[in-house]
XYZ file of C-alpha atoms in Angstrom:
421
model
C 203.440 42.718 103.163
C 203.878 41.321 100.208
C 201.186 38.632 100.713
C 198.691 41.219 101.807
C 199.178 43.327 98.660
C 198.694 40.292 96.312
C 195.440 39.940 98.241
C 194.024 43.392 97.789
C 195.179 43.305 94.005
C 192.723 40.511 93.556
C 189.940 41.150 91.116
C 186.168 41.067 92.408
C 184.721 38.326 90.334
C 182.135 39.389 87.421
C 179.335 37.501 89.002
C 179.863 39.716 92.235
C 180.017 42.816 90.217
C 176.642 42.221 88.397
C 174.879 41.044 91.761
C 175.851 44.375 93.296
C 174.852 46.417 90.214
C 171.251 44.674 90.173
C 171.149 45.513 93.856
C 171.922 49.102 93.411
C 169.172 49.586 90.349
C 166.734 47.487 92.341
C 167.345 50.216 95.330
C 166.796 52.935 92.600
C 163.754 51.693 90.975
C 162.237 50.949 94.252
C 163.009 54.515 95.412
C 161.393 56.075 92.234
C 158.228 53.964 92.577
C 157.887 54.910 96.162
C 158.397 58.508 94.890
C 155.581 58.401 92.301
C 153.257 56.648 94.771
C 153.861 59.486 97.399
C 153.460 61.955 94.572
C 150.013 60.330 93.250
C 148.731 59.896 96.826
C 149.619 63.446 97.328
C 148.052 64.716 94.326
C 144.712 62.762 95.251
C 144.817 64.019 98.572
C 145.101 67.699 97.268
C 141.995 67.296 94.889
C 138.859 69.427 96.142
C 136.481 67.172 97.653
C 132.608 67.934 97.139
C 129.735 66.525 99.071
C 127.395 64.541 96.662
C 124.712 65.692 98.718
C 125.206 69.211 98.104
C 125.195 68.700 94.182
C 122.272 68.400 91.799
C 122.938 65.923 89.483
C 121.014 64.687 86.294
C 120.940 61.707 84.389
C 121.179 62.450 80.557
C 118.049 60.883 78.887
C 115.934 61.271 75.784
C 112.408 62.734 75.762
C 110.544 65.657 74.536
C 111.274 69.433 75.262
C 108.804 72.006 75.031
C 110.925 74.945 73.841
C 110.401 78.187 75.703
C 111.759 81.563 76.699
C 111.646 82.959 80.061
C 109.846 85.993 81.367
C 108.822 87.775 84.744
C 105.345 88.195 85.600
C 103.002 89.382 88.579
C 99.789 88.065 89.452
C 96.818 90.601 89.705
C 93.074 90.218 89.599
C 91.614 89.119 86.531
C 88.678 91.812 86.668
C 89.599 95.201 88.498
C 87.998 98.500 87.813
C 89.081 101.839 89.011
C 86.308 104.395 89.883
C 87.045 108.247 89.123
C 85.058 111.145 90.297
C 82.917 112.538 87.445
C 83.181 116.002 88.986
C 85.055 118.312 91.309
C 83.318 118.023 94.526
C 83.638 117.528 98.299
C 83.561 114.180 100.063
C 80.666 114.225 102.527
C 80.242 110.548 103.810
C 82.161 106.962 103.020
C 80.013 104.069 103.397
C 82.757 101.273 102.763
C 86.045 100.447 103.452
C 88.943 98.656 102.049
C 88.657 94.939 102.209
C 85.108 95.190 102.405
C 82.986 92.881 99.782
C 80.491 94.734 97.819
C 77.646 94.123 95.509
C 76.613 95.610 92.208
C 75.044 99.176 93.193
C 76.368 99.217 96.811
C 76.907 102.830 97.895
C 80.649 103.541 98.464
C 80.594 107.315 99.517
C 78.804 110.407 98.872
C 79.838 113.702 97.186
C 78.443 117.080 97.477
C 76.086 117.278 94.332
C 74.604 120.664 95.192
C 76.196 122.532 92.157
C 75.691 119.815 89.605
C 71.970 119.255 90.627
C 71.511 122.897 90.301
C 72.958 122.820 86.747
C 71.012 120.063 86.108
C 67.765 121.845 87.001
C 68.573 124.929 84.904
C 69.070 122.473 82.116
C 65.665 120.988 82.398
C 64.174 124.379 82.193
C 66.179 125.190 79.254
C 64.862 122.193 77.468
C 61.298 123.098 78.228
C 61.715 126.439 76.634
C 63.593 124.820 73.646
C 60.607 122.735 73.309
C 58.043 125.624 73.166
C 60.559 127.140 70.659
C 60.293 124.300 68.526
C 56.644 124.086 68.578
C 56.205 127.753 67.808
C 58.584 127.173 64.960
C 56.663 124.542 63.504
C 53.601 126.384 63.925
C 55.279 129.563 62.221
C 56.521 127.624 59.383
C 52.894 125.624 58.612
C 51.200 129.237 58.689
C 53.810 130.571 56.199
C 53.459 127.608 53.788
C 49.876 127.644 54.013
C 49.381 131.390 53.271
C 51.771 130.875 50.387
C 49.961 127.703 48.948
C 46.585 130.096 49.476
C 48.251 132.704 47.169
C 48.833 130.189 44.364
C 45.425 128.648 44.389
C 44.102 132.214 44.102
C 46.250 132.846 41.195
C 45.342 129.372 39.916
C 41.789 130.661 39.761
C 42.673 134.014 38.186
C 44.562 132.120 35.594
C 41.359 130.220 34.694
C 39.456 132.975 34.221
C 41.733 134.852 32.008
C 42.136 131.604 29.880
C 38.439 131.708 29.626
C 38.287 135.270 28.515
C 40.911 134.767 25.818
C 39.014 132.026 24.422
C 35.764 134.143 24.585
C 37.653 137.072 22.717
C 38.775 134.478 20.210
C 35.606 133.353 19.326
C 34.132 136.787 19.056
C 37.131 137.901 16.646
C 36.200 134.696 14.844
C 32.548 135.931 14.072
C 33.798 139.621 13.611
C 32.130 140.799 16.554
C 35.561 141.333 18.464
C 38.628 143.142 17.652
C 42.525 142.272 17.726
C 43.217 144.730 20.413
C 40.796 142.927 22.930
C 42.478 139.522 21.765
C 45.994 141.147 22.518
C 44.781 142.262 25.972
C 43.317 139.164 26.857
C 46.694 137.221 25.848
C 49.153 139.654 27.666
C 46.982 139.579 30.839
C 47.092 135.506 30.573
C 50.724 135.434 30.093
C 51.085 137.868 32.954
C 49.118 135.656 35.354
C 51.301 132.515 34.013
C 54.426 134.229 35.178
C 53.117 135.224 38.192
C 51.912 131.753 39.302
C 55.034 130.306 37.938
C 56.710 133.059 40.364
C 54.819 132.026 43.365
C 55.003 128.284 42.611
C 59.109 128.657 42.539
C 58.929 130.789 45.804
C 56.864 128.280 47.487
C 59.518 125.536 46.803
C 62.251 127.852 47.964
C 60.057 128.546 50.934
C 59.515 124.985 51.710
C 63.453 124.136 51.324
C 64.332 127.442 53.612
C 61.765 126.169 56.371
C 62.777 122.460 56.145
C 66.625 123.708 56.778
C 65.335 126.076 59.750
C 63.500 123.045 61.092
C 66.493 120.689 60.810
C 68.832 123.155 62.171
C 66.764 123.494 65.346
C 66.497 119.888 65.530
C 70.275 119.235 65.265
C 70.512 122.117 68.011
C 67.931 120.353 70.170
C 69.668 116.756 69.656
C 73.296 118.226 70.712
C 71.276 120.108 73.742
C 69.535 116.633 74.685
C 72.764 114.832 74.689
C 74.507 117.417 76.672
C 71.615 116.876 79.236
C 72.011 113.321 79.084
C 75.591 113.732 79.923
C 74.927 115.912 82.813
C 72.060 113.450 84.058
C 74.940 110.570 83.566
C 77.392 112.763 85.585
C 75.140 113.247 88.146
C 74.205 109.588 88.361
C 78.249 108.598 88.144
C 78.625 111.171 91.055
C 76.443 108.921 93.208
C 79.502 106.492 94.029
C 78.543 103.154 93.867
C 80.092 99.458 93.154
C 79.857 98.723 89.588
C 80.004 95.051 90.141
C 80.080 92.405 92.875
C 83.928 92.370 94.083
C 86.009 93.449 96.790
C 87.011 97.095 97.484
C 90.454 97.089 97.373
C 90.982 101.099 97.689
C 88.628 104.025 98.688
C 89.374 107.676 99.291
C 88.095 107.953 102.846
C 89.214 111.606 103.688
C 85.846 112.985 104.527
C 85.870 116.697 103.857
C 88.405 116.580 101.460
C 87.718 117.977 97.879
C 88.526 115.793 94.575
C 89.083 116.742 91.096
C 87.224 115.493 88.028
C 89.068 112.356 86.574
C 90.349 111.682 90.002
C 90.897 108.104 91.624
C 88.350 107.617 94.343
C 87.872 103.821 94.745
C 89.152 100.817 92.980
C 86.974 97.320 93.223
C 88.873 94.142 92.217
C 87.568 90.485 91.747
C 89.891 88.532 94.063
C 88.483 84.956 93.092
C 89.876 85.131 89.684
C 93.443 86.103 88.381
C 95.763 86.631 85.581
C 99.526 87.694 85.175
C 100.945 91.027 84.098
C 104.206 89.799 82.553
C 107.376 91.490 80.734
C 110.000 89.971 78.488
C 112.983 91.199 76.597
C 112.116 92.723 73.311
C 114.743 90.315 71.756
C 111.891 87.819 72.068
C 109.078 89.958 70.721
C 108.590 87.961 67.587
C 107.866 84.833 69.849
C 105.154 86.321 71.917
C 101.657 86.060 70.217
C 98.289 86.140 71.382
C 96.892 82.914 71.937
C 100.231 81.365 72.537
C 100.673 78.482 75.570
C 102.514 79.523 78.494
C 103.518 77.951 81.723
C 103.459 80.102 84.862
C 105.663 78.790 87.722
C 104.716 79.994 91.151
C 107.008 78.069 93.639
C 106.731 74.569 92.655
C 103.329 75.081 90.936
C 102.999 74.945 87.463
C 100.112 76.435 85.818
C 99.187 76.377 82.037
C 97.961 79.383 80.527
C 97.596 81.401 77.011
C 98.679 84.889 76.179
C 95.736 87.095 76.185
C 97.050 90.423 75.247
C 100.242 91.948 73.772
C 101.524 95.489 74.121
C 103.736 95.895 70.866
C 105.804 99.079 71.960
C 109.131 98.469 73.585
C 109.379 100.552 76.794
C 113.259 100.042 78.627
C 114.163 97.051 76.311
C 110.906 94.750 77.163
C 107.582 94.386 75.997
C 104.466 93.377 78.124
C 101.846 90.962 77.743
C 98.970 89.315 79.982
C 98.297 85.608 80.596
C 95.263 84.223 81.441
C 95.780 80.836 83.363
C 93.506 77.884 82.324
C 92.256 77.795 85.940
C 91.891 81.636 86.705
C 90.765 80.688 90.511
C 93.576 78.299 91.434
C 94.237 78.210 94.975
C 98.079 78.896 94.615
C 97.107 82.388 92.858
C 97.216 85.522 95.078
C 97.374 88.979 94.063
C 100.962 90.306 94.038
C 102.758 87.560 93.505
C 105.786 87.027 91.567
C 105.793 84.563 89.326
C 108.375 82.758 86.652
C 106.953 82.870 82.877
C 107.826 80.553 80.129
C 106.654 81.276 77.004
C 106.448 78.086 74.852
C 107.779 78.370 71.167
C 108.198 75.093 69.681
C 108.263 71.049 70.372
C 111.230 69.051 70.281
C 110.590 65.293 70.454
C 113.117 62.672 71.093
C 116.366 64.523 71.985
C 118.941 63.895 74.585
C 118.175 66.179 77.656
C 119.358 66.962 81.086
C 117.525 69.002 83.645
C 117.704 72.612 83.434
C 119.834 74.307 86.058
C 121.094 77.702 87.427
C 124.508 77.444 85.253
C 122.594 77.620 81.807
C 122.170 81.039 80.266
C 121.307 79.991 76.601
C 122.320 77.899 73.685
C 125.971 77.419 73.235
C 129.322 75.768 74.606
C 129.545 74.658 78.232
C 131.928 72.816 80.519
C 130.075 70.345 82.749
C 131.372 67.976 85.334
C 130.309 64.363 84.805
C 130.456 61.996 87.497
C 132.492 58.759 86.976
C 132.824 56.784 90.175
C 134.048 59.049 93.150
C 135.509 61.584 90.821
C 133.711 64.548 88.591
C 135.547 64.950 85.213
C 135.146 68.308 83.252
C 133.952 68.051 79.825
C 133.325 70.477 77.011
C 129.578 70.012 75.539
C 127.164 72.023 73.302
C 123.897 72.811 74.912
C 120.671 73.719 72.604
C 117.278 75.267 73.445
C 115.576 74.813 76.920
C 112.212 74.798 78.782
C 111.400 75.014 82.245
C 112.498 71.523 83.252
C 114.996 70.484 80.481
C 117.805 71.458 78.204
C 118.683 69.920 74.987
C 122.113 68.344 74.759
C 123.528 68.919 70.902
C 126.677 67.022 71.515
C 129.281 66.147 74.299
C 126.946 63.872 76.390
C 125.753 60.103 75.962
C 122.270 58.460 77.387
C 122.807 57.434 80.713
C 125.448 59.736 82.065
C 125.577 61.436 85.068
C 125.934 65.442 84.854
C 126.193 67.937 87.622
C 123.667 70.985 86.980
C 124.270 72.909 89.863
C 126.483 76.155 89.694
C 129.954 75.005 89.590
C 131.636 78.426 88.525
C 133.919 78.218 91.605
C 135.610 75.189 90.126
C 136.146 76.668 86.687
C 139.436 75.639 85.168
C 139.577 72.433 87.195
C 139.730 69.205 85.072
C 139.232 66.957 88.055
C 137.330 66.885 91.331
C 136.575 64.523 94.089
C 133.322 63.320 95.348
C 132.516 61.641 98.962
């Protein structure tokens, strides 16, 4: 027993203790590394994985950006004319139908014009009466002025006789054969005749002015009547509904027997070979929309350059309207009623960093985008500037050559890393 106790109480060598301790440390480190590796592997396996083919990826490059603001538009015929009824009348016959090609002067429909034609016939009779009245008025004025002028001539002859009598009396008085009373009588008679002649001349001038005014008044009244008569004639002609131009009939009131009111739409003719766009844009951009400004119309994948033709300055429901005339108004892609994306070009920036435009972009500002690095997407804060229909300006946060996801990644907001396969 004593020998056994001595054996058990014997100390373990230091080298053996060190070997055992290192062994325990090695096992601990191995376990830790295994746990870390397993955690890293699990973390990698838990990252969302995206199909690369489902992403829209743009490479950051340098180039030019035609800065623009977007609007909406609708393609309409470049030339469209609405025909309205000039009178209230009943539709008697319809000669054409919607979709028909019509030429200038092609009859479209017939209205009941009996009442309008009767009014016009009465107006023609009244014009003849007025012409006779004008002839009579001119004759009366001529006669009255001639009579007044004749009176003046008679008075002038009397004045000449009285002047001769006065000279005779003065001569006789100078010889002593006459008297002062006869001289005074001759002077009085001459003075009286002079006053009467002056009065007649004054009356003649006033008579001329009055008669001239009467004649002018009658001419003005006749002129007004003639304008009214011409309007009746034009209204009667317009009531014979015909096409005003070579075009396509896109609407016609074909209700035979129905009554239409004056000014009511009765037909529409449109030129379906040439088109324009009626556009609308937020009034926040009203200062950027100017007549003559450059515009790009995008219909599907087709881009058509054009020019702003008219602008309506008044804002309605927070928007202003304007029309755009495409450079090629007869482009085969243009069809009446098509919706178009409209880009109003406001300026041009050269040699700027840019990426392709995407659905995520809502205006200049800060964005979080995903950058492709190998088989991972890493989120990064970037600052973007102006844009056009193709590109967005990169202000900061990206370098030329980097690959950026420009499709909508809103569902991954807050993620810093994603996998790509």
